[in-house]
CSV table of C-alpha atoms in Angstrom, one decimal:
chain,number,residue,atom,x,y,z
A,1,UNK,CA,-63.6,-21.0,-14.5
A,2,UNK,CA,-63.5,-24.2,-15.2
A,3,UNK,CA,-62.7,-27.5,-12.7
A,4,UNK,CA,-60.1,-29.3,-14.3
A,5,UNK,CA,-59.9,-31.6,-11.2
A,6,UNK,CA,-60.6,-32.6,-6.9
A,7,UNK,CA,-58.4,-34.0,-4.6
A,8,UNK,CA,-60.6,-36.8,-2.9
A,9,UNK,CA,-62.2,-35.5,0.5
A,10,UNK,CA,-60.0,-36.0,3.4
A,11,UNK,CA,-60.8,-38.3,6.4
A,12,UNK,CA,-60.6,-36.4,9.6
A,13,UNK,CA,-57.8,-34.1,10.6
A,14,UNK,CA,-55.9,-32.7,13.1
A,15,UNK,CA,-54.8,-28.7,13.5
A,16,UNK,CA,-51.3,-29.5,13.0
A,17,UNK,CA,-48.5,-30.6,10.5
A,18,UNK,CA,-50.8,-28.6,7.6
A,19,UNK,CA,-48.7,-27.6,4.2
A,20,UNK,CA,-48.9,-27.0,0.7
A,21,UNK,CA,-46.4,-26.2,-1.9
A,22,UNK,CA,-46.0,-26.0,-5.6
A,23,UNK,CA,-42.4,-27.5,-6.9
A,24,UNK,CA,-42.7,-27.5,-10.9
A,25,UNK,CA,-45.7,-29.0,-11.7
A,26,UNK,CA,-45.7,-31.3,-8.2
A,27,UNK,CA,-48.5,-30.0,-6.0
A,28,UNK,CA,-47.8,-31.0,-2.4
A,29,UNK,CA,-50.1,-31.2,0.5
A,30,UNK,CA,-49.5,-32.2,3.9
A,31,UNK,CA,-51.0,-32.6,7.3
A,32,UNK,CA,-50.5,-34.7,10.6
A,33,UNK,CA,-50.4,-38.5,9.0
A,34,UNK,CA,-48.5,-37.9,5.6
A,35,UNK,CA,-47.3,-36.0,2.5
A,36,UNK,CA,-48.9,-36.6,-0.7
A,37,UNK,CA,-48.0,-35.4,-4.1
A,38,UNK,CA,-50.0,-34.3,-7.1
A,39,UNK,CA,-49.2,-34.1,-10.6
A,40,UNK,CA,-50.5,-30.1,-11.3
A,41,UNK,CA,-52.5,-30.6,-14.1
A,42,UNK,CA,-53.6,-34.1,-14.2
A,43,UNK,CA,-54.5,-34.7,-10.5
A,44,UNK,CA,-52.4,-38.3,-10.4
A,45,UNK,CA,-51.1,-38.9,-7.6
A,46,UNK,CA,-46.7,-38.9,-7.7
A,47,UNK,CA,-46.2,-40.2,-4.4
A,48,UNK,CA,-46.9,-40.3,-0.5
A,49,UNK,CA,-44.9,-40.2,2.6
A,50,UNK,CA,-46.3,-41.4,5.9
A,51,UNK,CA,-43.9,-40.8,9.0
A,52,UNK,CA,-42.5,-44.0,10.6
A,53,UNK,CA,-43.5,-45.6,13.2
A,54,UNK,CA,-46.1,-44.4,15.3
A,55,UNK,CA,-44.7,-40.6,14.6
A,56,UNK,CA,-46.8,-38.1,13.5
A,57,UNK,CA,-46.1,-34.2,11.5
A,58,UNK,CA,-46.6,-31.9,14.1
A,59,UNK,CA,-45.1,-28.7,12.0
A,60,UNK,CA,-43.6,-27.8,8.7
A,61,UNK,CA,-41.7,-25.1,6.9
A,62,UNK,CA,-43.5,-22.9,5.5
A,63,UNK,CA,-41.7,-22.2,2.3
A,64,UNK,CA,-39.9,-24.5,0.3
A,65,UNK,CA,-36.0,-23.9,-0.4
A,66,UNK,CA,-35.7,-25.6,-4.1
A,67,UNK,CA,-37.3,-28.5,-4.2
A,68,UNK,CA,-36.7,-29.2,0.0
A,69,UNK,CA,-39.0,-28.7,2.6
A,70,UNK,CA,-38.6,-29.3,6.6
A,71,UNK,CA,-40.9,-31.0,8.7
A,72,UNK,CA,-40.9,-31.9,12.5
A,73,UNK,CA,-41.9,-35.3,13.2
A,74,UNK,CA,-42.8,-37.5,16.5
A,75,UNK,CA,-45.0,-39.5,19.0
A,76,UNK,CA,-47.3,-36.4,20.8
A,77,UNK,CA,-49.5,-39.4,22.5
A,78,UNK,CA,-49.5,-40.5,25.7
A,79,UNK,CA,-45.7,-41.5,26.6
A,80,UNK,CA,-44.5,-40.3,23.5
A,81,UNK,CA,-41.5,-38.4,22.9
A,82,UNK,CA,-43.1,-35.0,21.3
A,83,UNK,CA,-41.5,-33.8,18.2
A,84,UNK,CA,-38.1,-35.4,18.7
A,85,UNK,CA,-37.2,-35.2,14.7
A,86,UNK,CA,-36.7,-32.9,11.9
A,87,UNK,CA,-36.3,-34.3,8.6
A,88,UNK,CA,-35.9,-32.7,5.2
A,89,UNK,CA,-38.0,-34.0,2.3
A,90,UNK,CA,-37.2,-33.7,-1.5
A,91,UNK,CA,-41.0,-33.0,-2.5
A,92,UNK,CA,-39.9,-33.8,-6.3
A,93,UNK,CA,-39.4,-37.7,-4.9
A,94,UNK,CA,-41.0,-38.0,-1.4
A,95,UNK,CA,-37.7,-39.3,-0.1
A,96,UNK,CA,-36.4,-38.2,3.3
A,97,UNK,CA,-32.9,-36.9,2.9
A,98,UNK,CA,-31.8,-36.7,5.8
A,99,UNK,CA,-32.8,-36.4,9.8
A,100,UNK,CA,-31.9,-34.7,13.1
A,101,UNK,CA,-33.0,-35.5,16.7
A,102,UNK,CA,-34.3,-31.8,18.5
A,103,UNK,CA,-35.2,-31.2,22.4
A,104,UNK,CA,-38.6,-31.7,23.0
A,105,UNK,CA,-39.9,-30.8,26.1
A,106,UNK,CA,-43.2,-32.2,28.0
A,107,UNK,CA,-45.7,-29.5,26.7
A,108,UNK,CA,-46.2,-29.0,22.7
A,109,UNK,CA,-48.1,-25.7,22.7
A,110,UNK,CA,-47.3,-23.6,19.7
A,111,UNK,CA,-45.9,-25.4,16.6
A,112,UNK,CA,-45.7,-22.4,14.1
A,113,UNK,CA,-42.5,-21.4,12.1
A,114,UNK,CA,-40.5,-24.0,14.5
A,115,UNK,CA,-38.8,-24.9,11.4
A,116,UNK,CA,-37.4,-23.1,8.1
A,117,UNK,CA,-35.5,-23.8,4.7
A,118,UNK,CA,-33.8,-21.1,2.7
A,119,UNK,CA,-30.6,-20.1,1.8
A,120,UNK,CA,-28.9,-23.6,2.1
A,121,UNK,CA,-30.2,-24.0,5.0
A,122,UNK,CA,-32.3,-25.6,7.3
A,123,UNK,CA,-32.7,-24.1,10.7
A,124,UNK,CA,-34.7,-25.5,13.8
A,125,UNK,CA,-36.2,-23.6,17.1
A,126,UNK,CA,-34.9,-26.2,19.5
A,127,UNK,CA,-37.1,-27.7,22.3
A,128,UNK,CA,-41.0,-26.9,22.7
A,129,UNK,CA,-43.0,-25.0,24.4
A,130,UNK,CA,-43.7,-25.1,28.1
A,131,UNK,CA,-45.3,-23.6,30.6
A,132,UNK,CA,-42.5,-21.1,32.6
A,133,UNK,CA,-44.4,-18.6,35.5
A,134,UNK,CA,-47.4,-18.6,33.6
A,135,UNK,CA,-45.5,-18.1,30.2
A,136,UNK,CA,-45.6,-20.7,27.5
A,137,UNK,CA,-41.6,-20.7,26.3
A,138,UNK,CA,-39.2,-22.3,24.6
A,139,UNK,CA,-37.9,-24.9,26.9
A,140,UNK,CA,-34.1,-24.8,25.6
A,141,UNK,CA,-32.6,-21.6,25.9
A,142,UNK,CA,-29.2,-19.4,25.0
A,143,UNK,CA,-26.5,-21.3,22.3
A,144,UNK,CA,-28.9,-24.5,21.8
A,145,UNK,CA,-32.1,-22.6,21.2
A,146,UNK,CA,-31.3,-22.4,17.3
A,147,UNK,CA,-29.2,-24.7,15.4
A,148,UNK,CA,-28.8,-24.5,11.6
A,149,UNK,CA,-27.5,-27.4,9.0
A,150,UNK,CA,-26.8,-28.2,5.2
A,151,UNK,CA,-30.0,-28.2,3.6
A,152,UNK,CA,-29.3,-31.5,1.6
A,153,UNK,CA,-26.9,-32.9,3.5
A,154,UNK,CA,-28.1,-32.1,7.2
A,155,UNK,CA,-24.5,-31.1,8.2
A,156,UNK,CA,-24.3,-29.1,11.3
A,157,UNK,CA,-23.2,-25.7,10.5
A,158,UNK,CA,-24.4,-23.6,13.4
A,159,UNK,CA,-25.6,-22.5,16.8
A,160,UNK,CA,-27.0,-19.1,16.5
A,161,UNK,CA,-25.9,-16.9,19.5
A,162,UNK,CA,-29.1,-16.0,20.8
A,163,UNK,CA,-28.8,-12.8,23.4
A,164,UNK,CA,-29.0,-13.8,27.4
A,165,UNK,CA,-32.6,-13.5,28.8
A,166,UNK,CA,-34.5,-14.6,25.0
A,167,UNK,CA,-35.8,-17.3,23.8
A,168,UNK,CA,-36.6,-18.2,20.2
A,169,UNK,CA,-40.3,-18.5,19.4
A,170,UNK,CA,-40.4,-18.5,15.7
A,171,UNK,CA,-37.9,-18.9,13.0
A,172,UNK,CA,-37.7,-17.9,8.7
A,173,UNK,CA,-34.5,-18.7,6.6
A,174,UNK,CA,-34.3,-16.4,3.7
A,175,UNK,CA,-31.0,-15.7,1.2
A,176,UNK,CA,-29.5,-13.2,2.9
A,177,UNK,CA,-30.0,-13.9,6.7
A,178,UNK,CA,-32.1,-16.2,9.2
A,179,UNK,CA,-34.7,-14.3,11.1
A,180,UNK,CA,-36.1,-15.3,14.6
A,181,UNK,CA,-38.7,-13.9,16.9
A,182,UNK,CA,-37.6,-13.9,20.0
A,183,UNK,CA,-39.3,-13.5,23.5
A,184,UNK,CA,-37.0,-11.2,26.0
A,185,UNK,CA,-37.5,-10.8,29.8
A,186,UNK,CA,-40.9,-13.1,29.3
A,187,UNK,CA,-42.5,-10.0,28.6
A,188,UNK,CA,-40.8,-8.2,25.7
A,189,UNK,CA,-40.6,-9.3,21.2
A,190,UNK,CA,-37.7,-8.4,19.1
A,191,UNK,CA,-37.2,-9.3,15.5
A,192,UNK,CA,-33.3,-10.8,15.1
A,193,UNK,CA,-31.6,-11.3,12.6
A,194,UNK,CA,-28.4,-13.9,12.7
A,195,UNK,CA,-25.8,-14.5,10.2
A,196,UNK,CA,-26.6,-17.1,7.4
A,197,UNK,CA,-22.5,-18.3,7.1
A,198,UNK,CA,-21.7,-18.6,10.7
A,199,UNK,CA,-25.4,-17.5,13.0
A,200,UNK,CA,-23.7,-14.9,14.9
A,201,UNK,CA,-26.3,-11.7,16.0
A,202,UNK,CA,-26.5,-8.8,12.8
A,203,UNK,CA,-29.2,-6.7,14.2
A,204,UNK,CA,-32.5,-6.8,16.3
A,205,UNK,CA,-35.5,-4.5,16.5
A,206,UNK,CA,-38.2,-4.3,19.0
A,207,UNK,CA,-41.6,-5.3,18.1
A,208,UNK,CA,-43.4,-4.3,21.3
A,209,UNK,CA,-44.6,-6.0,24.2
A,210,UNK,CA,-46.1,-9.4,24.5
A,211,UNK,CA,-50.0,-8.9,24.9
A,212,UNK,CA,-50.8,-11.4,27.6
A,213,UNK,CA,-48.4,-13.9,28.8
A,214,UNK,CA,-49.1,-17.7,28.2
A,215,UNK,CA,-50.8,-16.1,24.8
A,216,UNK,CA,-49.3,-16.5,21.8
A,217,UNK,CA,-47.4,-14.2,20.3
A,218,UNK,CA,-49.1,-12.7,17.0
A,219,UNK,CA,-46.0,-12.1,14.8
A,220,UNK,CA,-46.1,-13.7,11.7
A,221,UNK,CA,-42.8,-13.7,9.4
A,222,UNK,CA,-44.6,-12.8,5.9
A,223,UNK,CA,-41.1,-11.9,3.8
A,224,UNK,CA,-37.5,-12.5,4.6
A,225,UNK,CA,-36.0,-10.5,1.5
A,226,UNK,CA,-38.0,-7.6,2.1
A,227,UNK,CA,-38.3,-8.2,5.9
A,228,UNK,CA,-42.1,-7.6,6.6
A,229,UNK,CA,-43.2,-9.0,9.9
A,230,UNK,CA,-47.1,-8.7,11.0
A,231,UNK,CA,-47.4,-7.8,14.7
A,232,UNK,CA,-51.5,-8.0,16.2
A,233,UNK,CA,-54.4,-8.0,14.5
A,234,UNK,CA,-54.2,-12.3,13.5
A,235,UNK,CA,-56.7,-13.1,16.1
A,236,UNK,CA,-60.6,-12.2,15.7
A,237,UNK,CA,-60.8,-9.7,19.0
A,238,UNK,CA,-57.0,-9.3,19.5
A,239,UNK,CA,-55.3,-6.4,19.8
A,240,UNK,CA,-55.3,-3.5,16.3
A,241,UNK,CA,-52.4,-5.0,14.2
A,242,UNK,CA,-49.6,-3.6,11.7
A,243,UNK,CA,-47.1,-4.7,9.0
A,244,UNK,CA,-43.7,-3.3,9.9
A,245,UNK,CA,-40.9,-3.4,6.8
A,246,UNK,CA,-37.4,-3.6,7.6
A,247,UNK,CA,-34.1,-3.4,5.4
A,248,UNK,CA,-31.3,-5.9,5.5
A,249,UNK,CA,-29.3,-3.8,8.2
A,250,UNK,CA,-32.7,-3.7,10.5
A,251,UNK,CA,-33.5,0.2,9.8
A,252,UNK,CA,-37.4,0.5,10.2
A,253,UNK,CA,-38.9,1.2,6.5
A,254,UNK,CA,-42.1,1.6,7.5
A,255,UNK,CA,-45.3,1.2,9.2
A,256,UNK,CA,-48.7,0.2,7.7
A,257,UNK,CA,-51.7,-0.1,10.2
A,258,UNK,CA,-53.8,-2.9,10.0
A,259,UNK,CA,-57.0,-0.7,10.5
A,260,UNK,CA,-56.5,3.1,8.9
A,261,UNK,CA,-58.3,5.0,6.1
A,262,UNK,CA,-58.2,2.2,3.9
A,263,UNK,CA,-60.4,-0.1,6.4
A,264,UNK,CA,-59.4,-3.2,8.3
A,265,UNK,CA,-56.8,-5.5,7.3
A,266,UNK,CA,-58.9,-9.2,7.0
A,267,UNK,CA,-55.4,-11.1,7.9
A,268,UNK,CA,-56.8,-12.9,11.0
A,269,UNK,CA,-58.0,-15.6,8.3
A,270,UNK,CA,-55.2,-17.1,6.1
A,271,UNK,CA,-54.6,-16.5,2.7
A,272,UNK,CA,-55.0,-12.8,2.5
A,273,UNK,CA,-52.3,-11.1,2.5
A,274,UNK,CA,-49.1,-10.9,-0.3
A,275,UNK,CA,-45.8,-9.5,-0.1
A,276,UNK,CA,-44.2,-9.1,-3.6
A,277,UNK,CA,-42.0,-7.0,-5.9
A,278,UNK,CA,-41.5,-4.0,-2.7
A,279,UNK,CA,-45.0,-4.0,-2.3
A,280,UNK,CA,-47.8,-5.3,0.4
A,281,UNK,CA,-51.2,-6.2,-0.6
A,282,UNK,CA,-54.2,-6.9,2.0
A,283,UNK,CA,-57.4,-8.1,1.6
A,284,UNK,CA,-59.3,-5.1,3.7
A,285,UNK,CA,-62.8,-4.6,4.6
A,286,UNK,CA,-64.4,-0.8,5.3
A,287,UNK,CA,-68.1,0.3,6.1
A,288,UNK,CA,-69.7,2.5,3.7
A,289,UNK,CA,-73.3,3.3,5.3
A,290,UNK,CA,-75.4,-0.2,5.9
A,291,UNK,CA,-73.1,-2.1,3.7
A,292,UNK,CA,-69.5,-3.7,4.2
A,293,UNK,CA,-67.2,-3.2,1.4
A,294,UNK,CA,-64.5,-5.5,0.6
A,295,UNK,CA,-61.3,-4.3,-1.5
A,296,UNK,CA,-57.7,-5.0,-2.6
A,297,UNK,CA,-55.2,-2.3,-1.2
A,298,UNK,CA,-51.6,-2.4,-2.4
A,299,UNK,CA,-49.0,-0.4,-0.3
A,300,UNK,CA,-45.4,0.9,-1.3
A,301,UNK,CA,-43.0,-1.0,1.4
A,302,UNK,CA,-40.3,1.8,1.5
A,303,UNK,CA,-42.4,4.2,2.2
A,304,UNK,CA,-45.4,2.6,3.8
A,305,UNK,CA,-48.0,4.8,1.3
A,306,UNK,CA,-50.9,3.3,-0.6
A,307,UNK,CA,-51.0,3.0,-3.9
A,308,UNK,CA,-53.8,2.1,-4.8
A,309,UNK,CA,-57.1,0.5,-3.9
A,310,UNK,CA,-59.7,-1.8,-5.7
A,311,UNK,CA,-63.1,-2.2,-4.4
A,312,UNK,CA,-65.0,-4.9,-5.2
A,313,UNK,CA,-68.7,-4.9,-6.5
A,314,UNK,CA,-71.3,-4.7,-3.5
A,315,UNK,CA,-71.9,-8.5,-1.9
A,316,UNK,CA,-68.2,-10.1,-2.8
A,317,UNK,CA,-66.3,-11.2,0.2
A,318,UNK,CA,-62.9,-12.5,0.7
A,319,UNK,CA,-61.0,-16.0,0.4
A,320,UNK,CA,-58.1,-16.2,-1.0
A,321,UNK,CA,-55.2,-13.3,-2.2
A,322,UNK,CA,-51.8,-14.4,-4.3
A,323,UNK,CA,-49.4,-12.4,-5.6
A,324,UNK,CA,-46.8,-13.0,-8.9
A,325,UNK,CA,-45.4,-12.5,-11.8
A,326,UNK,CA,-47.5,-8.5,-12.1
A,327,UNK,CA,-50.6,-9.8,-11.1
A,328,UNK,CA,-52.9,-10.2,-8.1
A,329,UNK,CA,-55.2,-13.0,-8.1
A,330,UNK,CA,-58.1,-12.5,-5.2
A,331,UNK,CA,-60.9,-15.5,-4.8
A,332,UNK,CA,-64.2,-14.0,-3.5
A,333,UNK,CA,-67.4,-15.1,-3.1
A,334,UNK,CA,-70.8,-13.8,-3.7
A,335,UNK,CA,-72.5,-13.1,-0.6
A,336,UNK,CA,-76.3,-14.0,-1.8
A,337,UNK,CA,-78.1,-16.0,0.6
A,338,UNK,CA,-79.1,-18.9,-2.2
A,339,UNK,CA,-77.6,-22.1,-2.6
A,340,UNK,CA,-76.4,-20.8,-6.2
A,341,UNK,CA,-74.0,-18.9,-4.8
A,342,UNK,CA,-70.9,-18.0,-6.8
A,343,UNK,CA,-67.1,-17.7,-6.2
A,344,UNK,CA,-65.4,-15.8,-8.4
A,345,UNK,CA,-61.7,-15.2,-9.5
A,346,UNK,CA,-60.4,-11.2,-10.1
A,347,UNK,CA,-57.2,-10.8,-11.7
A,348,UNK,CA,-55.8,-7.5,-11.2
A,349,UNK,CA,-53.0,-5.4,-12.4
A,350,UNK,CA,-50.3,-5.6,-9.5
A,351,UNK,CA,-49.3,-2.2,-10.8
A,352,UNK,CA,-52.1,-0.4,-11.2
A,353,UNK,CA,-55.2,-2.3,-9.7
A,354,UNK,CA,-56.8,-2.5,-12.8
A,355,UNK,CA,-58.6,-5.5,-13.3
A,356,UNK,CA,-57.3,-8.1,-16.0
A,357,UNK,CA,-59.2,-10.9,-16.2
A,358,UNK,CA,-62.3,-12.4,-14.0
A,359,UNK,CA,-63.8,-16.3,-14.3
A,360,UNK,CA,-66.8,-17.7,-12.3
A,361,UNK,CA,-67.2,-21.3,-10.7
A,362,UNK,CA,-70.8,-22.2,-9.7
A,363,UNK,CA,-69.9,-25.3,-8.3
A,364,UNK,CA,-67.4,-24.3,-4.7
A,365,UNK,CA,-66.4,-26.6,-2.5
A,366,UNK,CA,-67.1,-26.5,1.2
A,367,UNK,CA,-64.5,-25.3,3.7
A,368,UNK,CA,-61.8,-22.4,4.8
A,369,UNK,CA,-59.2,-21.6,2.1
A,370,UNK,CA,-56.0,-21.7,3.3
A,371,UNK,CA,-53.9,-20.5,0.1
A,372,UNK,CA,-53.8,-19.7,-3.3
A,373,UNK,CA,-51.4,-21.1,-5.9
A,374,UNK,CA,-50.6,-20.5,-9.7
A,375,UNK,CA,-49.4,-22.8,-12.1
A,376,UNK,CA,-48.9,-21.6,-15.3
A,377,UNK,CA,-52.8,-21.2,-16.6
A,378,UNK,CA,-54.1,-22.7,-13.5
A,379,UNK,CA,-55.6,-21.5,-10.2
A,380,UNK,CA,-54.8,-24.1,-7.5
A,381,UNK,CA,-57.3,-23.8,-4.1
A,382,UNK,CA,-56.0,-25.0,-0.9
A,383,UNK,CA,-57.8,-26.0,2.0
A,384,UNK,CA,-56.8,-27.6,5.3
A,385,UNK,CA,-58.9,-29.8,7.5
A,386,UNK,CA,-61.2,-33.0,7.5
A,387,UNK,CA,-64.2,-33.7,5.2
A,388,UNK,CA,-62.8,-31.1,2.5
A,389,UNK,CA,-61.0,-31.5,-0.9
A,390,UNK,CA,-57.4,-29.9,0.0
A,391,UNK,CA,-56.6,-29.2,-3.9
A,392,UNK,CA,-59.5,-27.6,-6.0
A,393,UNK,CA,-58.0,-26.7,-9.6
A,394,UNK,CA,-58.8,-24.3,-12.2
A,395,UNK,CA,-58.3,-23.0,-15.5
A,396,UNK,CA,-60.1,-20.8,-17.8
A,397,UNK,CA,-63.1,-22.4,-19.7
């Protein structure tokens, strides 16, 4: 591979308000002081959008819906407000289209999926978190606890009618219908689904018990359209995890353990695991004898089987997995103990599992990956945090 270009280092950084999307060829980073924009392929910068006032990003959608993306805005210092604003930004401009005051409450624990775009919409988890016997919980409850408006206009269109005794904790928007996790009793997670026309309850399913309470919940939404959720397993220590698939009525599909026959599911650290085309795709890690083995599983989503599995050569670990358009792209890393260490880039058949394509870059750049993007022939690198480049982009030399 070859470095086409670096996003200058970041300054030092704060663990919230962290992003990035690809809209065309506009490559969009965030994080807690501003949005900037990058043209793809050339690495000039489009634009920037710093929050006013002395308001900072505390969360943001996690997908784009067009061109739009949600953030949460506000003052979390001392006598601020909290995150007392959503706005929606056009990431092909940097112009804020519109805004909407939220409920924040005096404790902002858990900013994750508190927003979502899809669909038309934009949909809010109203009110953070506080602390409730012990519990960290949404601090507005029932009718107001999830409120959904015009994507582009910021119309009001609805309050979602949340069942008595839950409590949204995170939220998706997909095409079909708006997803929540919600927290019931204190003790007890269900997956809901609402009405995208009018937020009125289709369906919920139980996800199992909340670990320990003032914890967070480990549930992340990975798909809305198929409806995979990720229970456990997110947390190095936590409890054994699985990916639970559900259809668009909320009949269970299936069941895939994080830790079975095809090793242990790496998803604790981002960026490694896909959901494409009715098929999941982990980044998994198994012992053979002395040695750790790192692969590439693919599992059918209707049925919950695996299809197939791809290990990689001895001493490769994982960074970064993306699925699209047929193929799976994984970043690993050579695991020699030299300073010439290499990261490589597998292409695989998302078929199959048969490897496509494979490039090497001998000069990687310090820090976590966070995601993986694809732009036409190029192989963006994201990484979140201070003192690292957060765009690192490639094509084939």
């Amino acid at each position: 591979m070859r470095v086409v270009w670096d996003a200058p280092v970041d300054d030092k950084a704060r663990d919230h308000g962290n992003g990035a999307w690809l809209v065309d060829d506009t490559l969009v980073r965030s994080r807690y002081d501003a949005v900037t924009a990058f043209d793809a392929r050339s690495g000039d910068r489009r634009w920037e959008y710093a929050p006013p006032g002395q308001d900072h990003v505390c969360a943001v959608s996690r997908r784009t819906a067009g061109s739009v993306v949600l953030l949460a805005r506000g003052d979390r210092g001392p006598g601020g407000q909290g995150c007392a604003t959503v706005a929606a930004l056009d990431l092909t401009t940097g112009r804020e289209l519109w805004h909407v005051r939220r409920a924040p409450a005096d404790l902002t624990e858990s900013l994750t999926d508190m927003v979502a775009a899809g669909g038309g919409l934009a949909v809010l988890r109203d009110g953070d978190d506080r602390w409730v016997l012990k519990t960290v919980r949404p601090a507005v409850q029932g009718s107001e606890a999830l409120r959904a408006f015009d994507l582009l206009t910021g119309a009001p269109r609805w309050k979602a009618a949340v069942p008595a005794g839950c409590v949204p904790e995170r939220v998706a928007a997909g095409e079909r219908q708006v997803l929540a996790v919600l927290t019931c009793g204190r003790t007890e997670l269900r997956l809901a689904a609402f009405d995208k026309a009018d937020g009125k309850a289709r369906w919920s399913a139980p996800l199992g018990g909340r670990p320990t309470p003032g914890t967070d919940a480990e549930v992340t939404l990975l798909s809305t359209d198929p409806v995979v959720v990720q229970v456990g397993g997110t947390v190095q220590g936590g409890r054994p995890g699985a990916y639970l698939a559900f259809d668009e009525d909320g009949t269970s599909l299936s069941r895939i353990e994080s830790t079975a026959g095809h090793g242990t599911s790496q998803s604790r650290r981002p960026g490694v695991v896909a959901v494409a085309d009715g098929r999941l795709y982990i980044a998994a890690e198994t012992k053979r004898g002395k040695e750790y083995v790192n692969r590439v599983v693919a599992f059918d989503l209707l049925e919950g089987t695996e299809v197939w599995r791809r290990d990689l050569a001895s001493g490769r670990g994982f960074l970064a997995l993306e699925a699209a358009g047929g193929r799976v792209t994984a970043l690993v890393r050579m695991l020699a103990r030299r300073r010439d260490d290499t990261d490589e880039l597998l292409v695989l058949d998302a078929a199959t599992g048969n490897e496509q394509d494979t490039g090497t870059d001998t000069d990687h750049k310090a820090g976590e990956l966070a995601d993986l993007l694809i732009h036409e022939d190029l192989v963006v690198v994201v990484r979140w945090g201070g003192g690292v480049r957060p765009f690192s982009v490639y094509e084939p030399a």
